[in-house]
Amino acid sequence: MKEINVTVIGSGSTYCPELVDGFLQRKDSLKLKRLVLMDIDERKRTIVGGLCERMIRRAGLDTEVVMTDDLDSSLVGADFVVTQIRVGKLPARYLDESIPVKYGLIGQETTGIGGFFKALRTIPVIGNICRKIEEICPDAWLINFTNPSGIITDYVLNNTKVKCIGLCNVPIDMIDDIKENVGQDAKITYLGLNHLSWITSVIDGNGEEVLYKLFDEGFAPKVMANIVDDGFDTDCLKACGGWPSSYLQYYYNRNAKLKHLKEDKRTRAQVCMEIEEQLLKMYQDEELCVKPALLDKRGGHKYSLAACSLIDSIANDKQDVHVVNILNNGTLPFMEDNDVVEIAAVIGADGAKPVPVGHTWTRHMVALMTTVKTYEKYAIEAAMNGDDRAAYNAMMVHPLIGDFENSVACYKEMKDAHREFLPQFLGK
């Protein structure tokens, strides 16, 4: 049994008990020797950490549990560092969702101009974490769940020396849903960028391609809990040539999504604030020793399965397959080698090795992926350098932003609203 020390940065997240539950389910293959719960929010760190420790003790583990707000000490001896931070917390997300609507733009936490500002706030903080990892625990693996996960992982792999794999629960949810319908022996091809991805092939147990049959039958994988489901038109599916992840509803159903944002009485951030407070109240119950069912309503379904399975595979050199965010390195010929893409890879002690992908993509996917990747590269440049010109280019390229005058007006208001968390732009 492999002994590991794990540090969770952003442990005040109400998702954290989900992660601990994943380790408990793997206690026969992973010995969690030390769990460090690091967060700058003392209240949430203490409440969430208390439940996590009770869960561990109830399971009979002798894991050392440490709670701290000190980044440096939290990294000492770490084998794995899990990042799940939200710079500016949910009030910043509220601004990301509400301000764009005034300009007729979609406000969402990982895509469009809302996701852009989340990246601008987050990359400097992740950069500091990476510098500390390089200094204190250079052999540790960084497992990044912080959104926008693809952009953050692209930044880390191309601008630091940290060993990093980006993760999202969307792929595992989509693949499991299809296997429940087609059969567990189905062979599924998944490709794209984080939150811009498709299932491009489904081969059933008889060796038959059934993707278009699923379209005709009206089958639909479950939509993420944090997204209003407007569905996908069958003709839309056949045109793009794949089963889109939930987040592509913002591209294919943008008018419906904008209508929801304009008419809904509360933003998703406000809903999450309410759910978070309910969860924190529940977590304070000293009798509670398991993750509550309410946690699934936060949109992190199967988060622990994705994270802990990946850590298990690296720690025990399992050489099994996961869908992850990693450097392309020739896997998709239409993308650059240093582009981070979301694809299947064999995971072992030496990290991720991409699984070859058959030519199942379409020109539609190539066009969207290359365009949005160009946006992501501009976003990283803007976040690193506080560069307005790079920011303008990012917005002009992104399919959900576009119009220069309108987007710049929104950008200026959002930059002012978030100025506390955008030090790279000060004095420029």
Tab-separated table of C-alpha atoms in Angstrom:
chain	number	residue	atom	x	y	z
A	1	MET	CA	0.000	0.000	0.000
A	2	LYS	CA	1.410	3.372	-1.059
A	3	GLU	CA	1.725	5.996	1.684
A	4	ILE	CA	1.070	9.556	0.547
A	5	ASN	CA	0.980	13.071	1.971
A	6	VAL	CA	-1.673	15.271	0.394
A	7	THR	CA	-2.060	19.046	0.654
A	8	VAL	CA	-5.369	20.623	-0.331
A	9	ILE	CA	-5.130	24.338	-1.138
A	10	GLY	CA	-8.583	25.848	-0.898
A	11	SER	CA	-9.700	23.329	1.714
A	12	GLY	CA	-12.449	25.658	2.924
A	13	SER	CA	-14.382	24.636	-0.191
A	14	THR	CA	-17.529	22.743	0.700
A	15	TYR	CA	-16.395	20.192	-1.915
A	16	CYS	CA	-13.573	19.059	0.370
A	17	PRO	CA	-15.558	16.277	2.131
A	18	GLU	CA	-16.190	14.833	-1.342
A	19	LEU	CA	-12.425	14.546	-1.801
A	20	VAL	CA	-11.941	12.935	1.610
A	21	ASP	CA	-14.737	10.475	0.830
A	22	GLY	CA	-12.794	9.459	-2.279
A	23	PHE	CA	-9.690	8.708	-0.217
A	24	LEU	CA	-11.753	6.679	2.255
A	25	GLN	CA	-13.115	4.578	-0.594
A	26	ARG	CA	-9.521	3.815	-1.632
A	27	LYS	CA	-8.083	3.153	1.814
A	28	ASP	CA	-7.039	-0.359	0.753
A	29	SER	CA	-4.763	0.942	-2.008
A	30	LEU	CA	-3.811	4.397	-0.704
A	31	LYS	CA	-2.604	5.071	2.829
A	32	LEU	CA	-3.295	8.727	3.491
A	33	LYS	CA	-0.471	9.357	5.938
A	34	ARG	CA	-0.905	13.115	6.206
A	35	LEU	CA	-3.651	15.455	5.004
A	36	VAL	CA	-2.940	19.182	5.159
A	37	LEU	CA	-5.982	21.416	4.760
A	38	MET	CA	-4.801	24.890	3.762
A	39	ASP	CA	-7.108	27.883	3.342
A	40	ILE	CA	-6.901	31.590	4.130
A	41	ASP	CA	-10.566	31.646	5.285
A	42	GLU	CA	-10.365	30.589	8.948
A	43	ARG	CA	-14.111	30.056	9.404
A	44	LYS	CA	-14.557	27.789	6.421
A	45	ARG	CA	-11.231	26.016	6.947
A	46	THR	CA	-12.217	25.150	10.517
A	47	ILE	CA	-15.795	24.073	9.764
A	48	VAL	CA	-15.024	22.034	6.653
A	49	GLY	CA	-11.826	20.661	8.148
A	50	GLY	CA	-13.721	19.538	11.232
A	51	LEU	CA	-16.064	17.393	9.152
A	52	CYS	CA	-13.175	16.009	7.105
A	53	GLU	CA	-11.345	14.968	10.267
A	54	ARG	CA	-14.488	13.321	11.708
A	55	MET	CA	-14.948	11.363	8.470
A	56	ILE	CA	-11.358	10.124	8.679
A	57	ARG	CA	-11.615	9.150	12.348
A	58	ARG	CA	-14.941	7.357	11.801
A	59	ALA	CA	-13.286	5.291	9.068
A	60	GLY	CA	-10.603	4.231	11.544
A	61	LEU	CA	-7.689	5.865	9.736
A	62	ASP	CA	-4.700	7.178	11.684
A	63	THR	CA	-4.119	9.972	9.157
A	64	GLU	CA	-2.474	13.083	10.568
A	65	VAL	CA	-4.807	16.007	9.785
A	66	VAL	CA	-3.336	19.518	9.802
A	67	MET	CA	-5.298	22.739	9.254
A	68	THR	CA	-3.385	25.894	8.403
A	69	ASP	CA	-3.443	29.222	6.591
A	70	ASP	CA	0.305	29.088	5.936
A	71	LEU	CA	1.117	28.071	2.361
A	72	ASP	CA	4.817	27.367	2.918
A	73	SER	CA	4.361	24.972	5.837
A	74	SER	CA	1.440	23.247	4.111
A	75	LEU	CA	3.705	22.162	1.252
A	76	VAL	CA	6.488	20.594	3.315
A	77	GLY	CA	6.670	16.889	2.506
A	78	ALA	CA	3.728	16.934	0.097
A	79	ASP	CA	3.499	14.177	-2.516
A	80	PHE	CA	0.324	15.603	-4.056
A	81	VAL	CA	-1.028	19.136	-4.015
A	82	VAL	CA	-4.691	19.599	-4.931
A	83	THR	CA	-5.690	23.139	-5.896
A	84	GLN	CA	-9.359	24.094	-5.657
A	85	ILE	CA	-9.214	27.826	-5.027
A	86	ARG	CA	-11.682	30.587	-5.838
A	87	VAL	CA	-9.971	33.975	-5.788
A	88	GLY	CA	-12.476	36.507	-4.508
A	89	LYS	CA	-14.807	33.701	-3.389
A	90	LEU	CA	-18.461	33.589	-4.439
A	91	PRO	CA	-18.975	37.395	-4.313
A	92	ALA	CA	-16.437	37.655	-7.179
A	93	ARG	CA	-18.359	34.981	-9.061
A	94	TYR	CA	-21.523	37.035	-8.590
A	95	LEU	CA	-19.822	39.958	-10.337
A	96	ASP	CA	-18.634	37.660	-13.143
A	97	GLU	CA	-22.213	36.551	-13.706
A	98	SER	CA	-24.133	39.780	-13.193
A	99	ILE	CA	-22.058	42.562	-14.787
A	100	PRO	CA	-21.849	41.041	-18.316
A	101	VAL	CA	-25.645	40.773	-18.577
A	102	LYS	CA	-25.871	44.582	-18.532
A	103	TYR	CA	-23.900	44.524	-21.789
A	104	GLY	CA	-25.907	41.735	-23.389
A	105	LEU	CA	-23.118	39.228	-22.695
A	106	ILE	CA	-23.300	35.837	-21.033
A	107	GLY	CA	-21.970	35.879	-17.494
A	108	GLN	CA	-20.608	32.462	-16.516
A	109	GLU	CA	-17.810	31.445	-14.177
A	110	THR	CA	-15.659	29.464	-16.639
A	111	THR	CA	-16.467	30.716	-20.138
A	112	GLY	CA	-17.081	34.041	-21.859
A	113	ILE	CA	-16.049	37.274	-20.188
A	114	GLY	CA	-16.935	35.960	-16.712
A	115	GLY	CA	-14.579	33.016	-17.100
A	116	PHE	CA	-11.996	35.388	-18.538
A	117	PHE	CA	-11.991	37.463	-15.362
A	118	LYS	CA	-11.797	34.386	-13.213
A	119	ALA	CA	-8.633	33.456	-15.114
A	120	LEU	CA	-7.216	36.982	-14.700
A	121	ARG	CA	-7.719	36.783	-10.922
A	122	THR	CA	-6.525	33.222	-10.517
A	123	ILE	CA	-3.352	32.898	-12.586
A	124	PRO	CA	-1.214	35.223	-10.378
A	125	VAL	CA	-2.257	33.256	-7.270
A	126	ILE	CA	-1.602	29.895	-8.925
A	127	GLY	CA	1.752	31.290	-10.086
A	128	ASN	CA	2.724	32.011	-6.488
A	129	ILE	CA	1.635	28.520	-5.410
A	130	CYS	CA	3.762	27.003	-8.183
A	131	ARG	CA	6.817	29.007	-7.172
A	132	LYS	CA	6.415	27.648	-3.633
A	133	ILE	CA	6.014	24.074	-4.919
A	134	GLU	CA	9.207	24.438	-6.977
A	135	GLU	CA	11.020	25.612	-3.854
A	136	ILE	CA	9.533	23.384	-1.131
A	137	CYS	CA	8.256	20.146	-2.734
A	138	PRO	CA	9.555	20.047	-6.324
A	139	ASP	CA	8.753	16.349	-6.775
A	140	ALA	CA	5.091	16.783	-5.851
A	141	TRP	CA	2.294	16.413	-8.387
A	142	LEU	CA	-0.114	19.330	-8.714
A	143	ILE	CA	-3.654	18.110	-9.375
A	144	ASN	CA	-5.543	21.187	-10.519
A	145	PHE	CA	-9.305	21.472	-10.117
A	146	THR	CA	-9.312	25.261	-10.019
A	147	ASN	CA	-11.420	26.731	-12.823
A	148	PRO	CA	-11.057	27.586	-15.597
A	149	SER	CA	-9.121	24.328	-15.327
A	150	GLY	CA	-7.835	24.147	-18.896
A	151	ILE	CA	-6.466	27.690	-18.883
A	152	ILE	CA	-4.906	27.279	-15.435
A	153	THR	CA	-3.271	23.984	-16.411
A	154	ASP	CA	-2.012	25.495	-19.691
A	155	TYR	CA	-0.423	28.322	-17.704
A	156	VAL	CA	1.255	25.942	-15.236
A	157	LEU	CA	2.635	23.501	-17.815
A	158	ASN	CA	4.000	26.210	-20.097
A	159	ASN	CA	5.304	28.692	-17.524
A	160	THR	CA	6.499	26.706	-14.496
A	161	LYS	CA	8.504	23.558	-13.722
A	162	VAL	CA	5.679	22.006	-11.697
A	163	LYS	CA	4.411	18.542	-12.626
A	164	CYS	CA	0.727	19.188	-13.206
A	165	ILE	CA	-2.385	17.423	-14.461
A	166	GLY	CA	-5.669	19.290	-14.806
A	167	LEU	CA	-8.940	17.634	-13.914
A	168	CYS	CA	-12.670	18.151	-14.377
A	169	ASN	CA	-15.673	16.020	-13.421
A	170	VAL	CA	-17.452	16.654	-16.762
A	171	PRO	CA	-15.728	13.849	-18.749
A	172	ILE	CA	-16.306	11.140	-16.165
A	173	ASP	CA	-19.978	12.140	-15.823
A	174	MET	CA	-20.547	12.079	-19.590
A	175	ILE	CA	-18.737	8.784	-20.153
A	176	ASP	CA	-20.515	7.062	-17.252
A	177	ASP	CA	-23.924	8.237	-18.501
A	178	ILE	CA	-23.308	6.802	-21.958
A	179	LYS	CA	-21.967	3.507	-20.587
A	180	GLU	CA	-25.096	3.147	-18.453
A	181	ASN	CA	-27.118	3.396	-21.676
A	182	VAL	CA	-24.925	1.465	-24.119
A	183	GLY	CA	-23.071	-0.931	-21.810
A	184	GLN	CA	-19.991	-0.870	-19.636
A	185	ASP	CA	-17.888	-2.396	-22.426
A	186	ALA	CA	-18.559	0.543	-24.764
A	187	LYS	CA	-15.460	2.199	-26.229
A	188	ILE	CA	-15.838	5.959	-26.081
A	189	THR	CA	-13.717	8.675	-27.679
A	190	TYR	CA	-13.680	12.021	-25.878
A	191	LEU	CA	-11.745	15.096	-26.985
A	192	GLY	CA	-11.668	18.863	-26.746
A	193	LEU	CA	-10.652	21.602	-24.369
A	194	ASN	CA	-11.874	21.881	-20.798
A	195	HIS	CA	-15.564	22.894	-20.926
A	196	LEU	CA	-15.389	22.780	-24.750
A	197	SER	CA	-15.475	19.083	-25.535
A	198	TRP	CA	-17.344	16.320	-27.316
A	199	ILE	CA	-17.810	12.583	-27.317
A	200	THR	CA	-16.963	11.799	-30.931
A	201	SER	CA	-17.397	8.021	-31.080
A	202	VAL	CA	-19.332	5.339	-29.177
A	203	ILE	CA	-18.552	1.734	-30.142
A	204	ASP	CA	-20.871	-0.790	-28.461
A	205	GLY	CA	-19.990	-4.320	-27.340
A	206	ASN	CA	-20.700	-5.656	-30.819
A	207	GLY	CA	-18.181	-3.309	-32.406
A	208	GLU	CA	-20.876	-1.075	-33.904
A	209	GLU	CA	-20.649	2.728	-34.011
A	210	VAL	CA	-23.830	3.919	-32.275
A	211	LEU	CA	-23.249	7.663	-31.804
A	212	TYR	CA	-25.781	8.737	-34.444
A	213	LYS	CA	-28.208	6.071	-33.253
A	214	LEU	CA	-28.082	7.723	-29.820
A	215	PHE	CA	-28.830	11.075	-31.472
A	216	ASP	CA	-31.911	9.617	-33.191
A	217	GLU	CA	-33.102	7.947	-29.982
A	218	GLY	CA	-33.009	11.284	-28.179
A	219	PHE	CA	-30.525	10.056	-25.576
A	220	ALA	CA	-28.985	12.857	-23.550
A	221	PRO	CA	-26.249	12.625	-20.893
A	222	LYS	CA	-27.203	14.383	-17.672
A	223	VAL	CA	-26.465	18.101	-17.618
A	224	MET	CA	-24.272	19.504	-14.847
A	225	ALA	CA	-26.224	20.648	-11.773
A	226	ASN	CA	-24.955	24.209	-12.195
A	227	ILE	CA	-26.351	24.602	-15.742
A	228	VAL	CA	-29.977	25.137	-16.796
A	229	ASP	CA	-30.674	22.413	-19.355
A	230	ASP	CA	-31.899	23.822	-22.676
A	231	GLY	CA	-31.035	20.600	-24.488
A	232	PHE	CA	-29.360	20.099	-27.852
A	233	ASP	CA	-31.349	19.959	-31.092
A	234	THR	CA	-30.783	16.665	-32.930
A	235	ASP	CA	-29.808	18.537	-36.090
A	236	CYS	CA	-27.272	20.501	-34.034
A	237	LEU	CA	-25.715	17.245	-32.794
A	238	LYS	CA	-25.521	15.759	-36.272
A	239	ALA	CA	-24.073	18.970	-37.681
A	240	CYS	CA	-21.237	19.239	-35.172
A	241	GLY	CA	-20.664	15.482	-35.269
A	242	GLY	CA	-20.332	14.758	-31.571
A	243	TRP	CA	-22.042	14.775	-28.217
A	244	PRO	CA	-21.226	18.169	-26.649
A	245	SER	CA	-20.425	18.656	-22.981
A	246	SER	CA	-22.935	20.686	-20.969
A	247	TYR	CA	-20.938	23.893	-21.278
A	248	LEU	CA	-21.366	23.959	-25.053
A	249	GLN	CA	-24.977	24.926	-24.413
A	250	TYR	CA	-23.545	28.421	-23.876
A	251	TYR	CA	-22.331	28.342	-27.494
A	252	TYR	CA	-25.146	26.449	-29.215
A	253	ASN	CA	-28.034	27.873	-27.123
A	254	ARG	CA	-26.613	31.288	-26.281
A	255	ASN	CA	-29.878	33.226	-26.714
A	256	ALA	CA	-31.685	30.880	-24.327
A	257	LYS	CA	-28.823	31.137	-21.847
A	258	LEU	CA	-28.806	34.936	-22.010
A	259	LYS	CA	-32.579	34.941	-21.536
A	260	HIS	CA	-32.195	32.865	-18.346
A	261	LEU	CA	-29.548	35.224	-17.043
A	262	LYS	CA	-31.738	38.257	-17.682
A	263	GLU	CA	-34.914	36.753	-16.219
A	264	ASP	CA	-33.676	34.639	-13.317
A	265	LYS	CA	-34.206	36.296	-9.959
A	266	ARG	CA	-30.903	34.975	-8.642
A	267	THR	CA	-27.557	34.282	-10.256
A	268	ARG	CA	-25.961	30.863	-9.889
A	269	ALA	CA	-23.458	32.475	-7.505
A	270	GLN	CA	-26.301	33.552	-5.214
A	271	VAL	CA	-27.782	30.050	-5.332
A	272	CYS	CA	-24.355	28.632	-4.458
A	273	MET	CA	-23.984	31.086	-1.568
A	274	GLU	CA	-27.240	29.768	-0.131
A	275	ILE	CA	-26.273	26.114	-0.646
A	276	GLU	CA	-22.824	26.784	0.819
A	277	GLU	CA	-24.257	28.300	4.000
A	278	GLN	CA	-26.658	25.370	4.350
A	279	LEU	CA	-23.760	22.977	3.959
A	280	LEU	CA	-21.568	24.856	6.427
A	281	LYS	CA	-24.384	24.759	8.974
A	282	MET	CA	-24.694	21.005	8.457
A	283	TYR	CA	-20.923	20.526	8.657
A	284	GLN	CA	-20.884	22.106	12.132
A	285	ASP	CA	-22.981	19.242	13.489
A	286	GLU	CA	-20.512	17.199	15.540
A	287	GLU	CA	-22.606	14.081	14.857
A	288	LEU	CA	-22.183	14.397	11.077
A	289	CYS	CA	-19.412	12.072	9.873
A	290	VAL	CA	-20.315	11.594	6.178
A	291	LYS	CA	-20.689	13.906	3.208
A	292	PRO	CA	-24.331	15.094	2.945
A	293	ALA	CA	-26.462	14.499	-0.173
A	294	LEU	CA	-26.945	18.271	-0.554
A	295	LEU	CA	-23.329	18.481	-1.719
A	296	ASP	CA	-24.285	17.048	-5.128
A	297	LYS	CA	-26.331	20.193	-5.825
A	298	ARG	CA	-23.119	22.252	-5.942
A	299	GLY	CA	-22.243	20.747	-9.326
A	300	GLY	CA	-19.211	18.704	-8.195
A	301	HIS	CA	-20.734	15.276	-8.811
A	302	LYS	CA	-18.022	12.556	-9.032
A	303	TYR	CA	-15.309	15.101	-8.220
A	304	SER	CA	-13.779	12.673	-5.702
A	305	LEU	CA	-13.866	9.820	-8.200
A	306	ALA	CA	-11.902	11.864	-10.725
A	307	ALA	CA	-9.358	13.261	-8.238
A	308	CYS	CA	-8.695	10.234	-6.059
A	309	SER	CA	-8.633	7.771	-8.952
A	310	LEU	CA	-5.988	9.924	-10.629
A	311	ILE	CA	-3.872	10.165	-7.466
A	312	ASP	CA	-4.232	6.394	-6.925
A	313	SER	CA	-3.070	5.739	-10.494
A	314	ILE	CA	0.030	7.923	-10.120
A	315	ALA	CA	0.933	6.696	-6.629
A	316	ASN	CA	0.506	3.006	-7.497
A	317	ASP	CA	1.663	3.219	-11.137
A	318	LYS	CA	-1.596	1.686	-12.337
A	319	GLN	CA	-1.193	2.492	-16.039
A	320	ASP	CA	-4.953	2.903	-16.463
A	321	VAL	CA	-6.834	5.461	-18.548
A	322	HIS	CA	-8.290	8.795	-17.409
A	323	VAL	CA	-9.545	11.850	-19.280
A	324	VAL	CA	-7.309	14.713	-18.186
A	325	ASN	CA	-6.009	18.135	-19.179
A	326	ILE	CA	-2.440	17.728	-20.456
A	327	LEU	CA	-0.111	18.987	-23.186
A	328	ASN	CA	-1.229	17.899	-26.642
A	329	ASN	CA	2.233	16.825	-27.838
A	330	GLY	CA	1.017	15.741	-31.265
A	331	THR	CA	-2.064	13.819	-30.133
A	332	LEU	CA	-4.491	16.065	-32.026
A	333	PRO	CA	-2.661	17.110	-35.216
A	334	PHE	CA	-4.618	20.338	-35.602
A	335	MET	CA	-3.475	21.641	-32.190
A	336	GLU	CA	-0.012	22.874	-31.179
A	337	ASP	CA	2.211	20.607	-29.083
A	338	ASN	CA	2.150	23.043	-26.151
A	339	ASP	CA	-1.634	23.420	-26.164
A	340	VAL	CA	-3.335	21.868	-23.144
A	341	VAL	CA	-6.205	19.695	-24.343
A	342	GLU	CA	-8.731	17.444	-22.586
A	343	ILE	CA	-8.140	13.883	-23.780
A	344	ALA	CA	-7.697	10.313	-22.564
A	345	ALA	CA	-4.273	9.351	-21.224
A	346	VAL	CA	-2.597	6.390	-19.565
A	347	ILE	CA	-1.707	7.399	-16.006
A	348	GLY	CA	1.231	6.024	-14.041
A	349	ALA	CA	4.073	7.042	-11.766
A	350	ASP	CA	5.638	9.119	-14.524
A	351	GLY	CA	2.426	11.022	-15.236
A	352	ALA	CA	0.132	11.043	-18.250
A	353	LYS	CA	0.784	9.559	-21.699
A	354	PRO	CA	-1.868	10.548	-24.247
A	355	VAL	CA	-3.874	7.749	-25.844
A	356	PRO	CA	-3.804	7.996	-29.659
A	357	VAL	CA	-7.069	9.425	-30.992
A	358	GLY	CA	-8.569	8.150	-34.224
A	359	HIS	CA	-9.758	10.766	-36.727
A	360	THR	CA	-13.201	11.210	-35.152
A	361	TRP	CA	-13.148	14.997	-34.971
A	362	THR	CA	-14.914	17.309	-37.422
A	363	ARG	CA	-14.000	20.638	-39.011
A	364	HIS	CA	-16.536	22.217	-36.667
A	365	MET	CA	-14.607	20.971	-33.619
A	366	VAL	CA	-11.275	22.026	-35.101
A	367	ALA	CA	-12.584	25.550	-35.721
A	368	LEU	CA	-13.982	25.989	-32.202
A	369	MET	CA	-11.017	24.411	-30.444
A	370	THR	CA	-8.372	26.438	-32.279
A	371	THR	CA	-10.342	29.659	-31.829
A	372	VAL	CA	-10.956	29.158	-28.116
A	373	LYS	CA	-7.366	28.015	-27.558
A	374	THR	CA	-6.201	31.285	-29.152
A	375	TYR	CA	-8.448	33.100	-26.654
A	376	GLU	CA	-6.929	31.047	-23.809
A	377	LYS	CA	-3.368	31.946	-24.802
A	378	TYR	CA	-4.273	35.649	-24.928
A	379	ALA	CA	-6.004	35.313	-21.542
A	380	ILE	CA	-2.858	33.807	-20.004
A	381	GLU	CA	-0.740	36.601	-21.476
A	382	ALA	CA	-3.098	39.246	-20.086
A	383	ALA	CA	-3.155	37.576	-16.655
A	384	MET	CA	0.623	37.289	-16.448
A	385	ASN	CA	1.480	40.772	-17.653
A	386	GLY	CA	-1.538	42.949	-16.886
A	387	ASP	CA	-1.691	43.590	-20.615
A	388	ASP	CA	-4.836	45.366	-21.852
A	389	ARG	CA	-3.935	44.706	-25.489
A	390	ALA	CA	-3.767	40.957	-24.855
A	391	ALA	CA	-7.063	41.232	-22.969
A	392	TYR	CA	-8.705	43.023	-25.895
A	393	ASN	CA	-7.481	40.339	-28.271
A	394	ALA	CA	-8.805	37.619	-25.971
A	395	MET	CA	-12.257	39.190	-25.959
A	396	MET	CA	-12.293	39.870	-29.698
A	397	VAL	CA	-11.469	36.230	-30.448
A	398	HIS	CA	-13.833	34.555	-27.982
A	399	PRO	CA	-17.088	33.481	-29.704
A	400	LEU	CA	-19.195	34.567	-26.699
A	401	ILE	CA	-17.731	38.082	-26.397
A	402	GLY	CA	-16.856	39.657	-29.748
A	403	ASP	CA	-17.993	43.268	-30.271
A	404	PHE	CA	-15.046	45.484	-29.399
A	405	GLU	CA	-16.741	48.618	-28.057
A	406	ASN	CA	-19.262	46.690	-25.980
A	407	SER	CA	-16.788	44.182	-24.590
A	408	VAL	CA	-14.233	46.835	-23.662
A	409	ALA	CA	-16.909	48.785	-21.774
A	410	CYS	CA	-17.805	45.617	-19.859
A	411	TYR	CA	-14.117	44.824	-19.339
A	412	LYS	CA	-13.443	48.233	-17.790
A	413	GLU	CA	-16.344	47.905	-15.369
A	414	MET	CA	-15.327	44.380	-14.386
A	415	LYS	CA	-11.679	45.336	-14.016
A	416	ASP	CA	-12.682	48.113	-11.647
A	417	ALA	CA	-15.039	45.826	-9.698
A	418	HIS	CA	-12.290	43.195	-9.302
A	419	ARG	CA	-9.354	45.598	-8.831
A	420	GLU	CA	-8.530	44.119	-5.393
A	421	PHE	CA	-7.659	40.821	-7.071
A	422	LEU	CA	-5.931	42.189	-10.202
A	423	PRO	CA	-2.586	43.530	-8.906
A	424	GLN	CA	-0.908	42.921	-12.276
A	425	PHE	CA	-2.976	45.750	-13.790
A	426	LEU	CA	-2.249	48.353	-11.088
A	427	GLY	CA	-0.598	51.475	-12.420
A	428	LYS	CA	-1.228	50.505	-16.039
